[in-house]
JSON list of C-alpha atoms in Angstrom, two decimals:
[
{"chain": "A", "resi": 1, "resn": "LYS", "atom": "CA", "xyz": [-18.42, 15.99, -16.12]},
{"chain": "A", "resi": 2, "resn": "ILE", "atom": "CA", "xyz": [-15.64, 14.81, -13.34]},
{"chain": "A", "resi": 3, "resn": "GLY", "atom": "CA", "xyz": [-13.12, 14.68, -15.81]},
{"chain": "A", "resi": 4, "resn": "GLY", "atom": "CA", "xyz": [-13.37, 18.40, -16.33]},
{"chain": "A", "resi": 5, "resn": "TYR", "atom": "CA", "xyz": [-12.29, 18.99, -12.94]},
{"chain": "A", "resi": 6, "resn": "ALA", "atom": "CA", "xyz": [-8.97, 16.82, -12.98]},
{"chain": "A", "resi": 7, "resn": "LYS", "atom": "CA", "xyz": [-6.33, 19.53, -14.10]},
{"chain": "A", "resi": 8, "resn": "GLU", "atom": "CA", "xyz": [-7.84, 21.87, -11.57]},
{"chain": "A", "resi": 9, "resn": "PHE", "atom": "CA", "xyz": [-6.76, 19.66, -8.98]},
{"chain": "A", "resi": 10, "resn": "GLY", "atom": "CA", "xyz": [-3.59, 18.69, -10.52]},
{"chain": "A", "resi": 11, "resn": "PHE", "atom": "CA", "xyz": [-4.49, 15.21, -12.34]},
{"chain": "A", "resi": 12, "resn": "SER", "atom": "CA", "xyz": [-3.91, 14.60, -16.17]},
{"chain": "A", "resi": 13, "resn": "TRP", "atom": "CA", "xyz": [-7.25, 12.68, -16.18]},
{"chain": "A", "resi": 14, "resn": "CYS", "atom": "CA", "xyz": [-9.91, 11.61, -13.85]},
{"chain": "A", "resi": 15, "resn": "GLY", "atom": "CA", "xyz": [-12.95, 9.04, -14.52]},
{"chain": "A", "resi": 16, "resn": "PHE", "atom": "CA", "xyz": [-14.09, 5.56, -14.18]},
{"chain": "A", "resi": 17, "resn": "GLN", "atom": "CA", "xyz": [-12.05, 2.61, -15.40]},
{"chain": "A", "resi": 18, "resn": "ALA", "atom": "CA", "xyz": [-13.48, -0.19, -17.72]},
{"chain": "A", "resi": 19, "resn": "GLU", "atom": "CA", "xyz": [-13.83, -3.46, -15.83]},
{"chain": "A", "resi": 20, "resn": "TRP", "atom": "CA", "xyz": [-13.49, -1.76, -12.60]},
{"chain": "A", "resi": 21, "resn": "PRO", "atom": "CA", "xyz": [-16.09, -1.96, -9.61]},
{"chain": "A", "resi": 22, "resn": "GLU", "atom": "CA", "xyz": [-18.84, 0.19, -9.92]},
{"chain": "A", "resi": 23, "resn": "GLY", "atom": "CA", "xyz": [-18.57, 3.23, -7.95]},
{"chain": "A", "resi": 24, "resn": "THR", "atom": "CA", "xyz": [-14.72, 3.46, -8.38]},
{"chain": "A", "resi": 25, "resn": "LEU", "atom": "CA", "xyz": [-13.17, 6.71, -9.60]},
{"chain": "A", "resi": 26, "resn": "SER", "atom": "CA", "xyz": [-9.73, 7.14, -10.63]},
{"chain": "A", "resi": 27, "resn": "CYS", "atom": "CA", "xyz": [-7.28, 9.93, -11.10]},
{"chain": "A", "resi": 28, "resn": "LEU", "atom": "CA", "xyz": [-4.08, 9.76, -12.62]},
{"chain": "A", "resi": 29, "resn": "ARG", "atom": "CA", "xyz": [-1.16, 12.25, -12.02]},
{"chain": "A", "resi": 30, "resn": "GLU", "atom": "CA", "xyz": [2.45, 11.47, -13.72]},
{"chain": "A", "resi": 31, "resn": "ASP", "atom": "CA", "xyz": [3.12, 8.02, -12.36]},
{"chain": "A", "resi": 32, "resn": "ALA", "atom": "CA", "xyz": [0.77, 8.31, -9.66]},
{"chain": "A", "resi": 33, "resn": "GLU", "atom": "CA", "xyz": [-2.94, 7.39, -9.10]},
{"chain": "A", "resi": 34, "resn": "LEU", "atom": "CA", "xyz": [-5.82, 8.03, -6.61]},
{"chain": "A", "resi": 35, "resn": "GLU", "atom": "CA", "xyz": [-8.58, 6.05, -6.42]},
{"chain": "A", "resi": 36, "resn": "VAL", "atom": "CA", "xyz": [-11.56, 6.77, -4.94]},
{"chain": "A", "resi": 37, "resn": "ASN", "atom": "CA", "xyz": [-14.49, 4.18, -3.86]},
{"chain": "A", "resi": 38, "resn": "LYS", "atom": "CA", "xyz": [-18.00, 4.42, -3.02]},
{"chain": "A", "resi": 39, "resn": "ALA", "atom": "CA", "xyz": [-18.34, 2.17, -0.06]},
{"chain": "A", "resi": 40, "resn": "GLU", "atom": "CA", "xyz": [-21.41, 0.26, 1.21]},
{"chain": "A", "resi": 41, "resn": "TRP", "atom": "CA", "xyz": [-22.05, 0.37, 4.90]},
{"chain": "A", "resi": 42, "resn": "SER", "atom": "CA", "xyz": [-21.56, -3.17, 5.28]},
{"chain": "A", "resi": 43, "resn": "TRP", "atom": "CA", "xyz": [-17.74, -2.43, 4.82]},
{"chain": "A", "resi": 44, "resn": "ALA", "atom": "CA", "xyz": [-17.65, -0.05, 7.82]},
{"chain": "A", "resi": 45, "resn": "SER", "atom": "CA", "xyz": [-15.65, -2.89, 9.71]},
{"chain": "A", "resi": 46, "resn": "SER", "atom": "CA", "xyz": [-12.77, -2.80, 7.39]},
{"chain": "A", "resi": 47, "resn": "MET", "atom": "CA", "xyz": [-12.51, 0.87, 6.91]},
{"chain": "A", "resi": 48, "resn": "LEU", "atom": "CA", "xyz": [-13.00, 1.99, 10.55]},
{"chain": "A", "resi": 49, "resn": "PRO", "atom": "CA", "xyz": [-11.35, 3.24, 12.72]},
{"chain": "A", "resi": 50, "resn": "HIS", "atom": "CA", "xyz": [-9.71, 4.69, 9.86]},
{"chain": "A", "resi": 51, "resn": "THR", "atom": "CA", "xyz": [-5.73, 4.71, 9.82]},
{"chain": "A", "resi": 52, "resn": "HIS", "atom": "CA", "xyz": [-3.43, 7.49, 8.31]},
{"chain": "A", "resi": 53, "resn": "CYS", "atom": "CA", "xyz": [-1.25, 6.75, 4.99]},
{"chain": "A", "resi": 54, "resn": "LEU", "atom": "CA", "xyz": [1.25, 8.93, 3.64]},
{"chain": "A", "resi": 55, "resn": "VAL", "atom": "CA", "xyz": [1.77, 9.44, -0.20]},
{"chain": "A", "resi": 56, "resn": "GLN", "atom": "CA", "xyz": [4.94, 10.63, -1.84]},
{"chain": "A", "resi": 57, "resn": "ALA", "atom": "CA", "xyz": [4.93, 12.23, -5.29]},
{"chain": "A", "resi": 58, "resn": "VAL", "atom": "CA", "xyz": [7.02, 10.10, -7.55]},
{"chain": "A", "resi": 59, "resn": "ALA", "atom": "CA", "xyz": [9.18, 13.11, -8.51]},
{"chain": "A", "resi": 60, "resn": "ASN", "atom": "CA", "xyz": [9.85, 13.75, -5.07]},
{"chain": "A", "resi": 61, "resn": "ALA", "atom": "CA", "xyz": [10.88, 10.24, -3.89]},
{"chain": "A", "resi": 62, "resn": "SER", "atom": "CA", "xyz": [14.05, 9.64, -2.35]},
{"chain": "A", "resi": 63, "resn": "THR", "atom": "CA", "xyz": [16.33, 6.78, -3.35]},
{"chain": "A", "resi": 64, "resn": "THR", "atom": "CA", "xyz": [16.58, 5.64, 0.13]},
{"chain": "A", "resi": 65, "resn": "PRO", "atom": "CA", "xyz": [13.95, 4.13, 2.41]},
{"chain": "A", "resi": 66, "resn": "GLU", "atom": "CA", "xyz": [14.33, 6.86, 5.18]},
{"chain": "A", "resi": 67, "resn": "MET", "atom": "CA", "xyz": [11.94, 9.52, 5.08]},
{"chain": "A", "resi": 68, "resn": "ASP", "atom": "CA", "xyz": [12.51, 13.25, 5.71]},
{"chain": "A", "resi": 69, "resn": "PHE", "atom": "CA", "xyz": [9.15, 14.22, 7.39]},
{"chain": "A", "resi": 70, "resn": "SER", "atom": "CA", "xyz": [10.41, 17.72, 7.63]},
{"chain": "A", "resi": 71, "resn": "ARG", "atom": "CA", "xyz": [9.82, 18.21, 4.08]},
{"chain": "A", "resi": 72, "resn": "SER", "atom": "CA", "xyz": [5.99, 18.22, 4.31]},
{"chain": "A", "resi": 73, "resn": "ASP", "atom": "CA", "xyz": [5.32, 19.38, 0.78]},
{"chain": "A", "resi": 74, "resn": "ASP", "atom": "CA", "xyz": [6.52, 16.22, -0.50]},
{"chain": "A", "resi": 75, "resn": "TYR", "atom": "CA", "xyz": [3.91, 14.25, 1.16]},
{"chain": "A", "resi": 76, "resn": "LEU", "atom": "CA", "xyz": [0.20, 13.94, 1.25]},
{"chain": "A", "resi": 77, "resn": "GLU", "atom": "CA", "xyz": [-1.70, 12.46, 4.32]},
{"chain": "A", "resi": 78, "resn": "LEU", "atom": "CA", "xyz": [-4.79, 10.66, 3.69]},
{"chain": "A", "resi": 79, "resn": "SER", "atom": "CA", "xyz": [-7.30, 8.80, 5.62]},
{"chain": "A", "resi": 80, "resn": "CYS", "atom": "CA", "xyz": [-7.43, 4.83, 4.35]},
{"chain": "A", "resi": 81, "resn": "PRO", "atom": "CA", "xyz": [-8.99, 1.77, 5.37]},
{"chain": "A", "resi": 82, "resn": "ARG", "atom": "CA", "xyz": [-7.97, 0.19, 8.62]},
{"chain": "A", "resi": 83, "resn": "ASP", "atom": "CA", "xyz": [-7.85, -3.45, 6.81]},
{"chain": "A", "resi": 84, "resn": "PRO", "atom": "CA", "xyz": [-6.74, -2.95, 3.43]},
{"chain": "A", "resi": 85, "resn": "VAL", "atom": "CA", "xyz": [-7.21, -6.61, 2.52]},
{"chain": "A", "resi": 86, "resn": "ALA", "atom": "CA", "xyz": [-10.92, -6.80, 3.69]},
{"chain": "A", "resi": 87, "resn": "PHE", "atom": "CA", "xyz": [-11.56, -3.49, 2.17]},
{"chain": "A", "resi": 88, "resn": "MET", "atom": "CA", "xyz": [-10.35, -4.60, -1.33]},
{"chain": "A", "resi": 89, "resn": "THR", "atom": "CA", "xyz": [-12.04, -7.85, -1.00]},
{"chain": "A", "resi": 90, "resn": "HIS", "atom": "CA", "xyz": [-15.30, -6.10, -0.77]},
{"chain": "A", "resi": 91, "resn": "LEU", "atom": "CA", "xyz": [-14.25, -3.88, -3.48]},
{"chain": "A", "resi": 92, "resn": "TRP", "atom": "CA", "xyz": [-13.04, -6.53, -5.65]},
{"chain": "A", "resi": 93, "resn": "GLY", "atom": "CA", "xyz": [-15.08, -9.41, -4.71]},
{"chain": "A", "resi": 94, "resn": "PRO", "atom": "CA", "xyz": [-13.74, -12.34, -2.83]},
{"chain": "A", "resi": 95, "resn": "LYS", "atom": "CA", "xyz": [-12.76, -14.40, -5.85]},
{"chain": "A", "resi": 96, "resn": "ASN", "atom": "CA", "xyz": [-11.33, -11.58, -7.88]},
{"chain": "A", "resi": 97, "resn": "ASP", "atom": "CA", "xyz": [-9.41, -12.99, -10.93]},
{"chain": "A", "resi": 98, "resn": "LEU", "atom": "CA", "xyz": [-6.61, -10.37, -10.86]},
{"chain": "A", "resi": 99, "resn": "ASN", "atom": "CA", "xyz": [-4.84, -11.82, -7.96]},
{"chain": "A", "resi": 100, "resn": "LEU", "atom": "CA", "xyz": [-4.43, -8.51, -6.20]},
{"chain": "A", "resi": 101, "resn": "LEU", "atom": "CA", "xyz": [-4.28, -9.79, -2.77]},
{"chain": "A", "resi": 102, "resn": "ASP", "atom": "CA", "xyz": [-1.77, -12.80, -3.26]},
{"chain": "A", "resi": 103, "resn": "CYS", "atom": "CA", "xyz": [1.35, -10.38, -2.50]},
{"chain": "A", "resi": 104, "resn": "LEU", "atom": "CA", "xyz": [-0.20, -6.96, -1.73]},
{"chain": "A", "resi": 105, "resn": "PRO", "atom": "CA", "xyz": [3.01, -5.41, -0.97]},
{"chain": "A", "resi": 106, "resn": "LEU", "atom": "CA", "xyz": [4.61, -5.79, -4.28]},
{"chain": "A", "resi": 107, "resn": "PRO", "atom": "CA", "xyz": [3.04, -3.94, -7.10]},
{"chain": "A", "resi": 108, "resn": "MET", "atom": "CA", "xyz": [1.14, -5.37, -10.09]},
{"chain": "A", "resi": 109, "resn": "SER", "atom": "CA", "xyz": [0.04, -3.86, -13.13]},
{"chain": "A", "resi": 110, "resn": "LEU", "atom": "CA", "xyz": [-3.78, -3.48, -13.50]},
{"chain": "A", "resi": 111, "resn": "LYS", "atom": "CA", "xyz": [-3.68, -3.08, -17.33]},
{"chain": "A", "resi": 112, "resn": "THR", "atom": "CA", "xyz": [-1.98, -6.12, -17.82]},
{"chain": "A", "resi": 113, "resn": "HIS", "atom": "CA", "xyz": [-2.66, -8.29, -14.90]},
{"chain": "A", "resi": 114, "resn": "GLU", "atom": "CA", "xyz": [0.85, -8.82, -14.60]},
{"chain": "A", "resi": 115, "resn": "GLN", "atom": "CA", "xyz": [3.55, -8.43, -11.99]},
{"chain": "A", "resi": 116, "resn": "THR", "atom": "CA", "xyz": [5.39, -5.44, -12.05]},
{"chain": "A", "resi": 117, "resn": "GLU", "atom": "CA", "xyz": [9.28, -6.13, -12.89]},
{"chain": "A", "resi": 118, "resn": "LEU", "atom": "CA", "xyz": [11.17, -5.87, -9.53]},
{"chain": "A", "resi": 119, "resn": "SER", "atom": "CA", "xyz": [14.71, -6.64, -8.16]},
{"chain": "A", "resi": 120, "resn": "GLN", "atom": "CA", "xyz": [15.38, -8.22, -4.99]},
{"chain": "A", "resi": 121, "resn": "GLU", "atom": "CA", "xyz": [16.75, -4.81, -4.07]},
{"chain": "A", "resi": 122, "resn": "ASP", "atom": "CA", "xyz": [13.48, -3.40, -4.80]},
{"chain": "A", "resi": 123, "resn": "VAL", "atom": "CA", "xyz": [11.70, -5.59, -2.46]},
{"chain": "A", "resi": 124, "resn": "ARG", "atom": "CA", "xyz": [14.04, -4.92, 0.38]},
{"chain": "A", "resi": 125, "resn": "TRP", "atom": "CA", "xyz": [13.89, -1.30, -0.13]},
{"chain": "A", "resi": 126, "resn": "MET", "atom": "CA", "xyz": [10.21, -1.34, -0.21]},
{"chain": "A", "resi": 127, "resn": "TRP", "atom": "CA", "xyz": [10.28, -3.30, 2.99]},
{"chain": "A", "resi": 128, "resn": "ASN", "atom": "CA", "xyz": [12.56, -0.92, 4.68]},
{"chain": "A", "resi": 129, "resn": "ARG", "atom": "CA", "xyz": [10.27, 1.81, 3.64]},
{"chain": "A", "resi": 130, "resn": "SER", "atom": "CA", "xyz": [7.20, 0.05, 5.19]},
{"chain": "A", "resi": 131, "resn": "LEU", "atom": "CA", "xyz": [9.30, -0.13, 8.29]},
{"chain": "A", "resi": 132, "resn": "ASN", "atom": "CA", "xyz": [9.87, 3.42, 8.19]},
{"chain": "A", "resi": 133, "resn": "LEU", "atom": "CA", "xyz": [6.30, 4.29, 7.88]},
{"chain": "A", "resi": 134, "resn": "HIS", "atom": "CA", "xyz": [5.16, 2.05, 10.68]},
{"chain": "A", "resi": 135, "resn": "THR", "atom": "CA", "xyz": [7.85, 3.58, 12.77]},
{"chain": "A", "resi": 136, "resn": "ALA", "atom": "CA", "xyz": [6.23, 6.95, 11.93]},
{"chain": "A", "resi": 137, "resn": "GLY", "atom": "CA", "xyz": [2.79, 6.03, 13.00]},
{"chain": "A", "resi": 138, "resn": "TYR", "atom": "CA", "xyz": [1.42, 5.36, 9.47]},
{"chain": "A", "resi": 139, "resn": "LEU", "atom": "CA", "xyz": [-0.26, 2.29, 7.77]},
{"chain": "A", "resi": 140, "resn": "SER", "atom": "CA", "xyz": [2.23, 0.30, 5.72]},
{"chain": "A", "resi": 141, "resn": "MET", "atom": "CA", "xyz": [2.77, -2.96, 3.73]},
{"chain": "A", "resi": 142, "resn": "ALA", "atom": "CA", "xyz": [4.87, -4.30, 6.27]},
{"chain": "A", "resi": 143, "resn": "ALA", "atom": "CA", "xyz": [2.04, -6.48, 7.66]},
{"chain": "A", "resi": 144, "resn": "PHE", "atom": "CA", "xyz": [1.32, -8.03, 4.23]},
{"chain": "A", "resi": 145, "resn": "TYR", "atom": "CA", "xyz": [4.63, -9.31, 3.41]},
{"chain": "A", "resi": 146, "resn": "ASP", "atom": "CA", "xyz": [4.11, -12.60, 5.61]},
{"chain": "A", "resi": 147, "resn": "GLY", "atom": "CA", "xyz": [1.90, -14.85, 3.34]},
{"chain": "A", "resi": 148, "resn": "CYS", "atom": "CA", "xyz": [2.89, -13.51, 0.11]},
{"chain": "A", "resi": 149, "resn": "ARG", "atom": "CA", "xyz": [2.22, -15.97, -2.58]},
{"chain": "A", "resi": 150, "resn": "ASN", "atom": "CA", "xyz": [2.23, -16.42, -6.62]},
{"chain": "A", "resi": 151, "resn": "HIS", "atom": "CA", "xyz": [4.76, -13.66, -6.86]},
{"chain": "A", "resi": 152, "resn": "SER", "atom": "CA", "xyz": [8.23, -14.35, -8.16]},
{"chain": "A", "resi": 153, "resn": "HIS", "atom": "CA", "xyz": [9.68, -12.56, -4.99]},
{"chain": "A", "resi": 154, "resn": "ALA", "atom": "CA", "xyz": [7.23, -14.44, -2.56]},
{"chain": "A", "resi": 155, "resn": "GLU", "atom": "CA", "xyz": [9.99, -16.19, -0.73]},
{"chain": "A", "resi": 156, "resn": "LEU", "atom": "CA", "xyz": [11.97, -13.18, -0.45]},
{"chain": "A", "resi": 157, "resn": "ALA", "atom": "CA", "xyz": [8.83, -11.19, 1.08]},
{"chain": "A", "resi": 158, "resn": "ASN", "atom": "CA", "xyz": [8.12, -13.78, 3.55]},
{"chain": "A", "resi": 159, "resn": "GLY", "atom": "CA", "xyz": [11.85, -14.16, 4.51]},
{"chain": "A", "resi": 160, "resn": "LEU", "atom": "CA", "xyz": [11.96, -10.53, 5.36]},
{"chain": "A", "resi": 161, "resn": "ALA", "atom": "CA", "xyz": [8.30, -10.81, 7.77]},
{"chain": "A", "resi": 162, "resn": "LYS", "atom": "CA", "xyz": [9.97, -13.79, 9.27]},
{"chain": "A", "resi": 163, "resn": "GLN", "atom": "CA", "xyz": [13.30, -12.08, 10.19]},
{"chain": "A", "resi": 164, "resn": "ALA", "atom": "CA", "xyz": [11.31, -9.26, 11.63]},
{"chain": "A", "resi": 165, "resn": "GLN", "atom": "CA", "xyz": [9.60, -11.93, 13.75]},
{"chain": "A", "resi": 166, "resn": "ALA", "atom": "CA", "xyz": [12.72, -13.37, 14.85]},
{"chain": "A", "resi": 167, "resn": "ALA", "atom": "CA", "xyz": [14.40, -10.32, 15.77]},
{"chain": "A", "resi": 168, "resn": "CYS", "atom": "CA", "xyz": [11.27, -9.47, 18.00]},
{"chain": "A", "resi": 169, "resn": "LEU", "atom": "CA", "xyz": [10.24, -12.56, 19.73]},
{"chain": "A", "resi": 170, "resn": "GLY", "atom": "CA", "xyz": [10.88, -12.91, 23.32]},
{"chain": "A", "resi": 171, "resn": "THR", "atom": "CA", "xyz": [12.23, -9.24, 23.36]},
{"chain": "A", "resi": 172, "resn": "PHE", "atom": "CA", "xyz": [9.22, -6.91, 23.44]},
{"chain": "A", "resi": 173, "resn": "PRO", "atom": "CA", "xyz": [6.08, -7.95, 25.26]},
{"chain": "A", "resi": 174, "resn": "ALA", "atom": "CA", "xyz": [3.69, -6.27, 22.57]},
{"chain": "A", "resi": 175, "resn": "CYS", "atom": "CA", "xyz": [5.67, -8.23, 19.32]},
{"chain": "A", "resi": 176, "resn": "ASP", "atom": "CA", "xyz": [2.52, -9.19, 17.55]},
{"chain": "A", "resi": 177, "resn": "VAL", "atom": "CA", "xyz": [0.82, -5.57, 17.76]},
{"chain": "A", "resi": 178, "resn": "MET", "atom": "CA", "xyz": [0.86, -5.50, 13.91]},
{"chain": "A", "resi": 179, "resn": "GLY", "atom": "CA", "xyz": [0.57, -9.05, 13.17]},
{"chain": "A", "resi": 180, "resn": "PHE", "atom": "CA", "xyz": [4.00, -9.85, 11.58]},
{"chain": "A", "resi": 181, "resn": "GLY", "atom": "CA", "xyz": [6.11, -9.71, 14.94]},
{"chain": "A", "resi": 182, "resn": "LEU", "atom": "CA", "xyz": [7.06, -5.97, 15.20]},
{"chain": "A", "resi": 183, "resn": "PRO", "atom": "CA", "xyz": [6.07, -3.93, 18.49]},
{"chain": "A", "resi": 184, "resn": "SER", "atom": "CA", "xyz": [4.52, -0.55, 18.40]},
{"chain": "A", "resi": 185, "resn": "PRO", "atom": "CA", "xyz": [6.95, 1.54, 18.05]},
{"chain": "A", "resi": 186, "resn": "PRO", "atom": "CA", "xyz": [9.21, -1.19, 16.53]},
{"chain": "A", "resi": 187, "resn": "PRO", "atom": "CA", "xyz": [12.72, -1.80, 17.58]},
{"chain": "A", "resi": 188, "resn": "ALA", "atom": "CA", "xyz": [15.44, -0.36, 15.21]},
{"chain": "A", "resi": 189, "resn": "LEU", "atom": "CA", "xyz": [15.88, -3.26, 12.87]},
{"chain": "A", "resi": 190, "resn": "PRO", "atom": "CA", "xyz": [19.00, -3.48, 10.52]},
{"chain": "A", "resi": 191, "resn": "ALA", "atom": "CA", "xyz": [18.16, -2.46, 6.92]},
{"chain": "A", "resi": 192, "resn": "LEU", "atom": "CA", "xyz": [18.34, -5.74, 4.97]}
]
């Protein structure tokens, strides 16, 4: 029945994925996916207070990490869990066999359970986009680069986070607000 509403809301398909946790609805639209989860009350500490995420349609994505917030039609602002790692651990279980949390900011295919092919330039682009989102007040993946493991670009991801920490230490009193060394709001860091 849910699939019948997919096209009405601009999705090509909505439904339940085999092998995904119970209570997880997925909707597909071009190269994007929206995931809706039925949460248990015990998950509240990972979700509240919620924060804001910004989603950009693939078709409208720029080739630079800078974001033009004046083009509001290009973005969709959603509420999202305060602590994505804890939320995903509740959802998938503490010992998931997909290793989704090993290097959260770098994409992985859920269909093949393998890393998405990325270049070092791609990783730096995603890092700079994360910094821009953080600067604008949105939840970003920047805090999750530190501690990245079991990924072909884990060393680069950790290095980017360590560089941000080094650039920040001793300069700003609130350097550890995000847990990775950037103050809120963060300083202007050079693109890496």
